[in-house]
Amino acid sequence: MNKLLIVGTVAFDAIETPFGKTDKILGGSAPYIGLSASQFNVESAIVSVVGGDFPEAHLELLRSHNIDISAVEIISTGKTFFWSGRYHNDMNTRDTLSTELNVLSDFQPVVPTNFKKASVVVLGNLHPLVQSSVLDQITNDDALVILDTMNFWMDNTLEDLMAVIKRVDIITINDEEARQLSGQSSLVAAARKIHEMGPKYVVIKKGEHGALLFNGDNVFFAPALPLEEVFDPTGAGDTFAGGFAGFLTKTNDFSFENMKNAVVYGSALASFSVEKFGTERMCNLAPKEVFKRLQLFKNLTQFDIELT
Ligand code: AMP
C-alpha cells in the first residue's frame, strides 16, 4: 500500500467565532491533514511533538482513524503547542490571539524507518527547519513533497522557509500568504514568482472562493461549495491539503490531470471541516457523505456550452 507521511503541529486550539467559543480543543495542522487523508484508507503516519498535558483520548482518536502516531513524541515535562484565534462576521479573516510554540521550540523530528520511503510527504504548517529536517530523512527520491505554510513563518523565519520551499514539488498556500511571499498582488503573477522559488505546482487556496492549481502555464480552478453556514473555518486549509495528498497517495498518479481531481477532493473535504468546531466533523464523516458532496461539486461546475 502507498504511504503518506505527515509532519505538522499537534496542538491545543482555542477558537472564537460568531457562533461560539471553545476552550482548548484538539487542533494543529497534522490532525486535520491526517483525519482528512484517512478517508482514502492509505497508510499514514504523523511526525510531531506534544507535551505531558496532551490527553491520551486525542491520541487515541488519531489511532482509531488508522493514523500511525508512534512518531508523535511526548515530552512529559513540556507543554503542547497552543494557538488561539478569533473570526469576525465574514469568517474569511481571523486574528491570531496567541501562538505558544512550547515543546515545538526545540523539536527534533525522527521519521519512522517504515515511512522513510513514503510515496507522498506532506510538510504541514510548522517550523521550516523541522520541515527540512524531515525531508533530509526521506530516502525515496521520487516522493511527491507537498508543503503548507503560513504568514507566521514568513514573518519570523523567512530564510529557513525559502530554503525548504526550494526543495518541494508542490506548495499549498492561501491567497494573502501567496501575495506576501511573492510581493505580487495578482495571484497569477504570484504563482509564477513562487514557481521560480522551486515548486513545480502551486496551489492557492482562496477560502470560500475556492482554490487554484498552477503548473507553468496550466491553470485549474475549483470553487468552494457555497455553504449556508460556516461554523468554524479553522483547519480548512489543512483539511484541503490532507484530502489533496490522500487522493494522490491512493491513486499514485502525480500528473496535472489527476491533481485536478485531488483539488476537488480537497475542496469537498474542507467543506465538511468548517461545519463544526475543530476536528469534530472530520472525526465522524462517512464515505457516503463524501460521495454525495462530490456529486454536488460536479453539478455545481459542469456545463455543456456549445462552441461553434
Ligand atoms: P488553518 O486554518 O488551515 O490555517 O489551520 C489551523 C490550524 O493551524 C490550527 O489548528 C492551529 O493549531 C494551527 N496553527 C496555527 N498557527 C500555526 C503555526 N504558526 N504553525 C503551525 N500550525 C499552526
mmCIF file of C-alpha atoms and ligand atoms in Angstrom:
data_model
loop_
_atom_site.group_PDB
_atom_site.id
_atom_site.type_symbol
_atom_site.label_atom_id
_atom_site.label_comp_id
_atom_site.label_asym_id
_atom_site.label_seq_id
_atom_site.Cartn_x
_atom_site.Cartn_y
_atom_site.Cartn_z
ATOM 1 C CA MET A 1 0.000 0.000 0.000
ATOM 2 C CA ASN A 2 1.248 3.521 -0.740
ATOM 3 C CA LYS A 3 2.335 5.503 2.248
ATOM 4 C CA LEU A 4 1.704 9.064 3.314
ATOM 5 C CA LEU A 5 3.989 10.808 5.783
ATOM 6 C CA ILE A 6 2.666 13.891 7.563
ATOM 7 C CA VAL A 7 4.644 16.336 9.640
ATOM 8 C CA GLY A 8 2.810 19.170 11.350
ATOM 9 C CA THR A 9 1.724 20.630 14.639
ATOM 10 C CA VAL A 10 -0.436 18.664 17.049
ATOM 11 C CA ALA A 11 -1.979 21.384 19.129
ATOM 12 C CA PHE A 12 -4.446 22.789 21.552
ATOM 13 C CA ASP A 13 -6.624 25.392 19.873
ATOM 14 C CA ALA A 14 -8.953 27.915 21.487
ATOM 15 C CA ILE A 15 -11.313 29.305 18.870
ATOM 16 C CA GLU A 16 -13.824 32.122 18.872
ATOM 17 C CA THR A 17 -16.333 32.552 16.052
ATOM 18 C CA PRO A 18 -19.612 34.494 15.850
ATOM 19 C CA PHE A 19 -21.281 31.149 16.740
ATOM 20 C CA GLY A 20 -19.430 30.448 19.948
ATOM 21 C CA LYS A 21 -16.198 29.815 21.696
ATOM 22 C CA THR A 22 -14.142 26.748 22.567
ATOM 23 C CA ASP A 23 -11.658 26.073 25.299
ATOM 24 C CA LYS A 24 -8.553 24.020 24.471
ATOM 25 C CA ILE A 25 -9.640 21.521 21.839
ATOM 26 C CA LEU A 26 -7.656 19.215 19.560
ATOM 27 C CA GLY A 27 -6.066 21.198 16.750
ATOM 28 C CA GLY A 28 -2.880 21.627 14.805
ATOM 29 C CA SER A 29 -2.096 21.103 11.154
ATOM 30 C CA ALA A 30 -1.284 17.379 11.442
ATOM 31 C CA PRO A 31 -4.597 16.086 12.905
ATOM 32 C CA TYR A 32 -6.606 17.941 10.252
ATOM 33 C CA ILE A 33 -4.360 16.586 7.478
ATOM 34 C CA GLY A 34 -4.387 13.043 8.902
ATOM 35 C CA LEU A 35 -8.135 12.873 9.522
ATOM 36 C CA SER A 36 -8.877 14.176 6.050
ATOM 37 C CA ALA A 37 -6.434 11.750 4.378
ATOM 38 C CA SER A 38 -7.912 8.872 6.406
ATOM 39 C CA GLN A 39 -10.884 8.997 4.022
ATOM 40 C CA PHE A 40 -8.666 7.275 1.441
ATOM 41 C CA ASN A 41 -7.564 4.311 3.594
ATOM 42 C CA VAL A 42 -3.899 4.915 2.866
ATOM 43 C CA GLU A 43 -1.185 4.023 5.356
ATOM 44 C CA SER A 44 -0.314 7.268 7.097
ATOM 45 C CA ALA A 45 1.898 8.442 9.940
ATOM 46 C CA ILE A 46 2.301 11.731 11.792
ATOM 47 C CA VAL A 47 5.661 13.094 12.962
ATOM 48 C CA SER A 48 5.124 15.698 15.676
ATOM 49 C CA VAL A 49 5.530 16.522 19.342
ATOM 50 C CA VAL A 50 3.189 17.172 22.271
ATOM 51 C CA GLY A 51 3.612 17.929 25.957
ATOM 52 C CA GLY A 52 2.682 15.904 29.036
ATOM 53 C CA ASP A 53 -0.551 17.916 29.192
ATOM 54 C CA PHE A 54 -1.891 16.331 25.978
ATOM 55 C CA PRO A 55 -4.830 13.973 26.641
ATOM 56 C CA GLU A 56 -4.469 10.317 25.715
ATOM 57 C CA ALA A 57 -8.021 10.491 24.296
ATOM 58 C CA HIS A 58 -6.815 12.808 21.490
ATOM 59 C CA LEU A 59 -4.012 10.395 20.596
ATOM 60 C CA GLU A 60 -6.457 7.501 20.668
ATOM 61 C CA LEU A 61 -8.749 9.390 18.312
ATOM 62 C CA LEU A 62 -5.940 9.645 15.751
ATOM 63 C CA ARG A 63 -5.054 5.953 16.210
ATOM 64 C CA SER A 64 -8.677 4.992 15.719
ATOM 65 C CA HIS A 65 -8.510 6.571 12.253
ATOM 66 C CA ASN A 66 -5.575 4.280 11.401
ATOM 67 C CA ILE A 67 -3.010 7.032 11.701
ATOM 68 C CA ASP A 68 0.345 5.781 12.969
ATOM 69 C CA ILE A 69 1.337 8.152 15.781
ATOM 70 C CA SER A 70 4.391 6.283 17.032
ATOM 71 C CA ALA A 71 6.488 9.258 15.863
ATOM 72 C CA VAL A 72 4.474 11.777 17.874
ATOM 73 C CA GLU A 73 6.969 12.434 20.643
ATOM 74 C CA ILE A 74 5.573 13.111 24.119
ATOM 75 C CA ILE A 75 7.693 15.447 26.257
ATOM 76 C CA SER A 76 6.205 14.780 29.671
ATOM 77 C CA THR A 77 7.757 17.857 31.279
ATOM 78 C CA GLY A 78 6.692 20.207 28.458
ATOM 79 C CA LYS A 79 3.554 21.964 27.266
ATOM 80 C CA THR A 80 1.757 21.316 23.965
ATOM 81 C CA PHE A 81 1.808 23.916 21.166
ATOM 82 C CA PHE A 82 -1.099 26.309 21.715
ATOM 83 C CA TRP A 83 -2.864 28.547 19.227
ATOM 84 C CA SER A 84 -5.879 30.760 19.684
ATOM 85 C CA GLY A 85 -7.755 32.779 17.112
ATOM 86 C CA ARG A 86 -10.866 34.854 16.622
ATOM 87 C CA TYR A 87 -13.018 35.089 13.497
ATOM 88 C CA HIS A 88 -15.209 38.000 12.605
ATOM 89 C CA ASN A 89 -18.525 38.084 10.791
ATOM 90 C CA ASP A 90 -17.246 37.373 7.279
ATOM 91 C CA MET A 91 -15.248 34.324 8.537
ATOM 92 C CA ASN A 92 -12.629 34.911 5.828
ATOM 93 C CA THR A 93 -10.298 36.774 8.104
ATOM 94 C CA ARG A 94 -9.116 35.874 11.560
ATOM 95 C CA ASP A 95 -6.943 37.407 14.232
ATOM 96 C CA THR A 96 -4.375 35.204 15.856
ATOM 97 C CA LEU A 97 -4.648 35.986 19.550
ATOM 98 C CA SER A 98 -1.794 33.798 20.688
ATOM 99 C CA THR A 99 0.795 31.327 19.375
ATOM 100 C CA GLU A 100 2.783 29.490 22.041
ATOM 101 C CA LEU A 101 5.352 27.185 20.481
ATOM 102 C CA ASN A 102 6.183 25.411 23.785
ATOM 103 C CA VAL A 103 7.551 21.886 23.009
ATOM 104 C CA LEU A 104 7.808 22.790 19.324
ATOM 105 C CA SER A 105 10.631 25.254 20.072
ATOM 106 C CA ASP A 106 13.330 22.610 20.078
ATOM 107 C CA PHE A 107 11.685 19.682 18.389
ATOM 108 C CA GLN A 108 13.996 17.271 16.524
ATOM 109 C CA PRO A 109 11.719 15.134 14.302
ATOM 110 C CA VAL A 110 12.531 11.475 13.709
ATOM 111 C CA VAL A 111 10.901 9.825 10.686
ATOM 112 C CA PRO A 112 9.943 6.182 11.425
ATOM 113 C CA THR A 113 12.065 3.734 9.381
ATOM 114 C CA ASN A 114 8.998 2.254 7.674
ATOM 115 C CA PHE A 115 7.949 5.716 6.396
ATOM 116 C CA LYS A 116 11.303 6.892 5.003
ATOM 117 C CA LYS A 117 10.257 5.598 1.597
ATOM 118 C CA ALA A 118 6.774 7.161 1.712
ATOM 119 C CA SER A 119 5.412 7.970 -1.741
ATOM 120 C CA VAL A 120 3.857 11.265 -0.600
ATOM 121 C CA VAL A 121 5.191 13.573 2.111
ATOM 122 C CA VAL A 122 3.158 16.463 3.488
ATOM 123 C CA LEU A 123 5.223 19.079 5.246
ATOM 124 C CA GLY A 124 2.316 20.590 7.154
ATOM 125 C CA ASN A 125 2.431 24.020 8.640
ATOM 126 C CA LEU A 126 5.196 24.252 11.252
ATOM 127 C CA HIS A 127 8.761 25.491 11.677
ATOM 128 C CA PRO A 128 10.561 25.311 8.290
ATOM 129 C CA LEU A 129 13.678 23.838 9.919
ATOM 130 C CA VAL A 130 11.585 20.929 11.177
ATOM 131 C CA GLN A 131 10.129 20.557 7.668
ATOM 132 C CA SER A 132 13.680 20.494 6.215
ATOM 133 C CA SER A 133 14.893 18.003 8.767
ATOM 134 C CA VAL A 134 12.058 15.630 7.826
ATOM 135 C CA LEU A 135 12.972 15.948 4.143
ATOM 136 C CA ASP A 136 16.615 15.110 4.957
ATOM 137 C CA GLN A 137 15.416 11.746 6.297
ATOM 138 C CA ILE A 138 13.355 10.737 3.234
ATOM 139 C CA THR A 139 15.116 8.087 1.140
ATOM 140 C CA ASN A 140 12.621 7.910 -1.744
ATOM 141 C CA ASP A 141 13.933 10.298 -4.422
ATOM 142 C CA ASP A 142 10.600 10.059 -6.257
ATOM 143 C CA ALA A 143 8.477 11.025 -3.264
ATOM 144 C CA LEU A 144 5.964 13.771 -4.015
ATOM 145 C CA VAL A 145 6.625 16.509 -1.467
ATOM 146 C CA ILE A 146 3.824 18.948 -0.607
ATOM 147 C CA LEU A 147 4.494 21.930 1.635
ATOM 148 C CA ASP A 148 1.987 24.033 3.507
ATOM 149 C CA THR A 149 2.940 27.136 5.447
ATOM 150 C CA MET A 150 1.557 30.410 6.762
ATOM 151 C CA ASN A 151 2.400 34.071 7.354
ATOM 152 C CA PHE A 152 3.712 33.344 10.878
ATOM 153 C CA TRP A 153 6.751 31.559 9.374
ATOM 154 C CA MET A 154 7.173 34.198 6.651
ATOM 155 C CA ASP A 155 7.287 36.879 9.336
ATOM 156 C CA ASN A 156 9.616 35.018 11.671
ATOM 157 C CA THR A 157 11.778 32.528 9.727
ATOM 158 C CA LEU A 158 11.760 33.643 6.094
ATOM 159 C CA GLU A 159 15.264 32.461 5.206
ATOM 160 C CA ASP A 160 14.659 28.936 6.530
ATOM 161 C CA LEU A 161 11.295 28.881 4.784
ATOM 162 C CA MET A 162 12.819 29.834 1.421
ATOM 163 C CA ALA A 163 15.385 27.038 1.805
ATOM 164 C CA VAL A 164 12.711 24.371 2.282
ATOM 165 C CA ILE A 165 10.404 25.795 -0.425
ATOM 166 C CA LYS A 166 13.234 25.263 -2.912
ATOM 167 C CA ARG A 167 13.140 21.509 -2.225
ATOM 168 C CA VAL A 168 9.434 20.737 -2.646
ATOM 169 C CA ASP A 169 7.230 19.771 -5.613
ATOM 170 C CA ILE A 170 4.024 21.461 -4.507
ATOM 171 C CA ILE A 171 3.225 24.363 -2.221
ATOM 172 C CA THR A 172 -0.262 24.991 -0.866
ATOM 173 C CA ILE A 173 -0.769 28.477 0.441
ATOM 174 C CA ASN A 174 -3.652 30.902 0.891
ATOM 175 C CA ASP A 175 -4.115 33.973 -1.294
ATOM 176 C CA GLU A 176 -2.885 36.560 1.190
ATOM 177 C CA GLU A 177 0.154 34.443 2.009
ATOM 178 C CA ALA A 178 0.915 33.966 -1.707
ATOM 179 C CA ARG A 179 0.879 37.759 -2.078
ATOM 180 C CA GLN A 180 3.125 38.201 0.945
ATOM 181 C CA LEU A 181 5.599 35.531 -0.169
ATOM 182 C CA SER A 182 5.842 36.771 -3.760
ATOM 183 C CA GLY A 183 5.361 40.510 -3.318
ATOM 184 C CA GLN A 184 2.827 40.365 -6.187
ATOM 185 C CA SER A 185 -0.803 41.380 -5.929
ATOM 186 C CA SER A 186 -2.034 39.355 -8.908
ATOM 187 C CA LEU A 187 -2.336 35.672 -7.979
ATOM 188 C CA VAL A 188 -1.212 34.623 -11.474
ATOM 189 C CA ALA A 189 1.952 36.700 -11.091
ATOM 190 C CA ALA A 190 2.351 35.393 -7.525
ATOM 191 C CA ALA A 191 2.168 31.781 -8.712
ATOM 192 C CA ARG A 192 4.794 32.491 -11.381
ATOM 193 C CA LYS A 193 7.123 34.036 -8.802
ATOM 194 C CA ILE A 194 6.599 31.078 -6.441
ATOM 195 C CA HIS A 195 7.377 28.633 -9.287
ATOM 196 C CA GLU A 196 10.717 30.417 -9.595
ATOM 197 C CA MET A 197 11.385 29.674 -5.918
ATOM 198 C CA GLY A 198 11.245 25.906 -6.623
ATOM 199 C CA PRO A 199 7.795 24.249 -6.579
ATOM 200 C CA LYS A 200 6.550 22.981 -9.958
ATOM 201 C CA TYR A 201 2.977 23.132 -8.695
ATOM 202 C CA VAL A 202 1.406 25.963 -6.743
ATOM 203 C CA VAL A 203 -1.990 25.631 -5.082
ATOM 204 C CA ILE A 204 -3.518 28.900 -3.937
ATOM 205 C CA LYS A 205 -6.418 28.496 -1.508
ATOM 206 C CA LYS A 206 -8.976 31.281 -1.548
ATOM 207 C CA GLY A 207 -11.235 30.201 1.327
ATOM 208 C CA GLU A 208 -14.894 30.420 0.362
ATOM 209 C CA HIS A 209 -13.773 31.417 -3.167
ATOM 210 C CA GLY A 210 -12.189 28.072 -3.995
ATOM 211 C CA ALA A 211 -8.685 27.021 -4.973
ATOM 212 C CA LEU A 212 -6.362 27.495 -7.956
ATOM 213 C CA LEU A 213 -3.792 24.978 -9.179
ATOM 214 C CA PHE A 214 -0.890 26.285 -11.264
ATOM 215 C CA ASN A 215 1.718 24.284 -13.174
ATOM 216 C CA GLY A 216 3.597 26.628 -15.501
ATOM 217 C CA ASP A 217 1.012 27.878 -17.972
ATOM 218 C CA ASN A 218 -1.574 25.269 -16.944
ATOM 219 C CA VAL A 219 -4.212 26.572 -14.572
ATOM 220 C CA PHE A 220 -7.166 24.809 -12.929
ATOM 221 C CA PHE A 221 -9.807 26.278 -10.662
ATOM 222 C CA ALA A 222 -12.224 24.543 -8.301
ATOM 223 C CA PRO A 223 -14.841 26.527 -6.390
ATOM 224 C CA ALA A 224 -15.599 26.011 -2.736
ATOM 225 C CA LEU A 225 -19.043 24.598 -2.144
ATOM 226 C CA PRO A 226 -21.395 27.510 -1.332
ATOM 227 C CA LEU A 227 -22.450 26.637 2.224
ATOM 228 C CA GLU A 228 -25.327 28.186 4.068
ATOM 229 C CA GLU A 229 -23.473 28.087 7.355
ATOM 230 C CA VAL A 230 -19.747 28.148 8.018
ATOM 231 C CA PHE A 231 -19.366 27.383 11.681
ATOM 232 C CA ASP A 232 -15.572 27.357 12.144
ATOM 233 C CA PRO A 233 -13.062 27.706 9.272
ATOM 234 C CA THR A 234 -10.095 26.585 11.396
ATOM 235 C CA GLY A 235 -8.212 23.784 9.697
ATOM 236 C CA ALA A 236 -9.972 24.151 6.343
ATOM 237 C CA GLY A 237 -6.614 24.665 4.625
ATOM 238 C CA ASP A 238 -5.079 21.634 6.320
ATOM 239 C CA THR A 239 -8.134 19.518 5.591
ATOM 240 C CA PHE A 240 -7.802 20.563 1.966
ATOM 241 C CA ALA A 241 -4.121 19.543 1.987
ATOM 242 C CA GLY A 242 -4.982 16.188 3.604
ATOM 243 C CA GLY A 243 -7.634 15.402 1.011
ATOM 244 C CA PHE A 244 -5.369 16.509 -1.831
ATOM 245 C CA ALA A 245 -2.457 14.415 -0.548
ATOM 246 C CA GLY A 246 -4.588 11.417 0.450
ATOM 247 C CA PHE A 247 -6.095 11.191 -3.018
ATOM 248 C CA LEU A 248 -2.687 11.435 -4.710
ATOM 249 C CA THR A 249 -1.263 8.796 -2.363
ATOM 250 C CA LYS A 250 -4.106 6.416 -3.112
ATOM 251 C CA THR A 251 -4.063 6.878 -6.895
ATOM 252 C CA ASN A 252 -0.237 7.167 -7.146
ATOM 253 C CA ASP A 253 -0.697 9.338 -10.241
ATOM 254 C CA PHE A 254 1.035 12.705 -9.919
ATOM 255 C CA SER A 255 0.002 14.144 -13.298
ATOM 256 C CA PHE A 256 -1.597 17.586 -13.623
ATOM 257 C CA GLU A 257 -4.848 15.936 -14.799
ATOM 258 C CA ASN A 258 -5.060 13.808 -11.669
ATOM 259 C CA MET A 259 -4.108 16.738 -9.464
ATOM 260 C CA LYS A 260 -7.275 18.474 -10.665
ATOM 261 C CA ASN A 261 -9.281 15.680 -9.054
ATOM 262 C CA ALA A 262 -7.124 15.951 -5.944
ATOM 263 C CA VAL A 263 -8.054 19.648 -5.707
ATOM 264 C CA VAL A 264 -11.743 18.743 -5.958
ATOM 265 C CA TYR A 265 -11.395 16.091 -3.212
ATOM 266 C CA GLY A 266 -9.513 18.596 -1.052
ATOM 267 C CA SER A 267 -12.241 21.192 -1.530
ATOM 268 C CA ALA A 268 -15.041 18.717 -0.819
ATOM 269 C CA LEU A 269 -13.431 17.526 2.408
ATOM 270 C CA ALA A 270 -12.698 21.094 3.547
ATOM 271 C CA SER A 271 -16.385 21.915 3.077
ATOM 272 C CA PHE A 272 -17.198 19.384 5.819
ATOM 273 C CA SER A 273 -14.483 20.534 8.176
ATOM 274 C CA VAL A 274 -15.988 24.027 8.546
ATOM 275 C CA GLU A 275 -19.410 22.718 9.574
ATOM 276 C CA LYS A 276 -18.440 22.118 13.212
ATOM 277 C CA PHE A 277 -15.844 23.370 15.678
ATOM 278 C CA GLY A 278 -12.334 21.989 15.336
ATOM 279 C CA THR A 279 -11.894 18.459 14.020
ATOM 280 C CA GLU A 280 -15.332 17.277 15.177
ATOM 281 C CA ARG A 281 -16.912 16.960 11.753
ATOM 282 C CA MET A 282 -13.922 15.121 10.262
ATOM 283 C CA CYS A 283 -13.990 12.546 13.069
ATOM 284 C CA ASN A 284 -17.423 11.313 12.064
ATOM 285 C CA LEU A 285 -17.520 11.573 8.329
ATOM 286 C CA ALA A 286 -18.926 8.668 6.357
ATOM 287 C CA PRO A 287 -17.653 7.897 2.816
ATOM 288 C CA LYS A 288 -21.285 8.058 1.658
ATOM 289 C CA GLU A 289 -21.484 11.709 2.689
ATOM 290 C CA VAL A 290 -18.263 12.495 0.810
ATOM 291 C CA PHE A 291 -19.619 10.780 -2.290
ATOM 292 C CA LYS A 292 -22.795 12.878 -2.172
ATOM 293 C CA ARG A 293 -20.834 16.086 -1.782
ATOM 294 C CA LEU A 294 -18.615 15.233 -4.739
ATOM 295 C CA GLN A 295 -21.785 14.844 -6.752
ATOM 296 C CA LEU A 296 -22.836 18.335 -5.640
ATOM 297 C CA PHE A 297 -19.456 19.646 -6.784
ATOM 298 C CA LYS A 298 -19.960 18.048 -10.153
ATOM 299 C CA ASN A 299 -23.403 19.566 -10.545
ATOM 300 C CA LEU A 300 -22.112 22.940 -9.436
ATOM 301 C CA THR A 301 -19.344 23.146 -12.001
ATOM 302 C CA GLN A 302 -20.441 21.094 -15.013
ATOM 303 C CA PHE A 303 -21.890 22.834 -18.007
ATOM 304 C CA ASP A 304 -22.206 21.962 -21.620
ATOM 305 C CA ILE A 305 -21.762 25.072 -23.680
ATOM 306 C CA GLU A 306 -21.854 24.685 -27.410
ATOM 307 C CA LEU A 307 -18.890 26.384 -29.078
ATOM 308 C CA THR A 308 -19.341 26.622 -32.802
HETATM 309 P P1 AMP B 1 -5.690 26.526 9.023
HETATM 310 O O1 AMP B 1 -6.990 27.091 9.481
HETATM 311 O O2 AMP B 1 -5.809 25.510 7.940
HETATM 312 O O3 AMP B 1 -4.680 27.582 8.746
HETATM 313 O O4 AMP B 1 -5.101 25.693 10.234
HETATM 314 C C1 AMP B 1 -5.387 25.994 11.568
HETATM 315 C C2 AMP B 1 -4.522 25.132 12.465
HETATM 316 O O5 AMP B 1 -3.178 25.561 12.330
HETATM 317 C C3 AMP B 1 -4.887 25.269 13.917
HETATM 318 O O6 AMP B 1 -5.346 24.015 14.369
HETATM 319 C C4 AMP B 1 -3.612 25.687 14.627
HETATM 320 O O7 AMP B 1 -3.296 24.905 15.746
HETATM 321 C C5 AMP B 1 -2.547 25.516 13.587
HETATM 322 N N1 AMP B 1 -1.596 26.634 13.615
HETATM 323 C C6 AMP B 1 -1.830 27.928 13.914
HETATM 324 N N2 AMP B 1 -0.708 28.654 13.842
HETATM 325 C C7 AMP B 1 0.272 27.789 13.479
HETATM 326 C C8 AMP B 1 1.662 27.915 13.218
HETATM 327 N N3 AMP B 1 2.308 29.092 13.334
HETATM 328 N N4 AMP B 1 2.329 26.814 12.831
HETATM 329 C C9 AMP B 1 1.701 25.653 12.703
HETATM 330 N N5 AMP B 1 0.413 25.431 12.932
HETATM 331 C C10 AMP B 1 -0.307 26.498 13.318
#
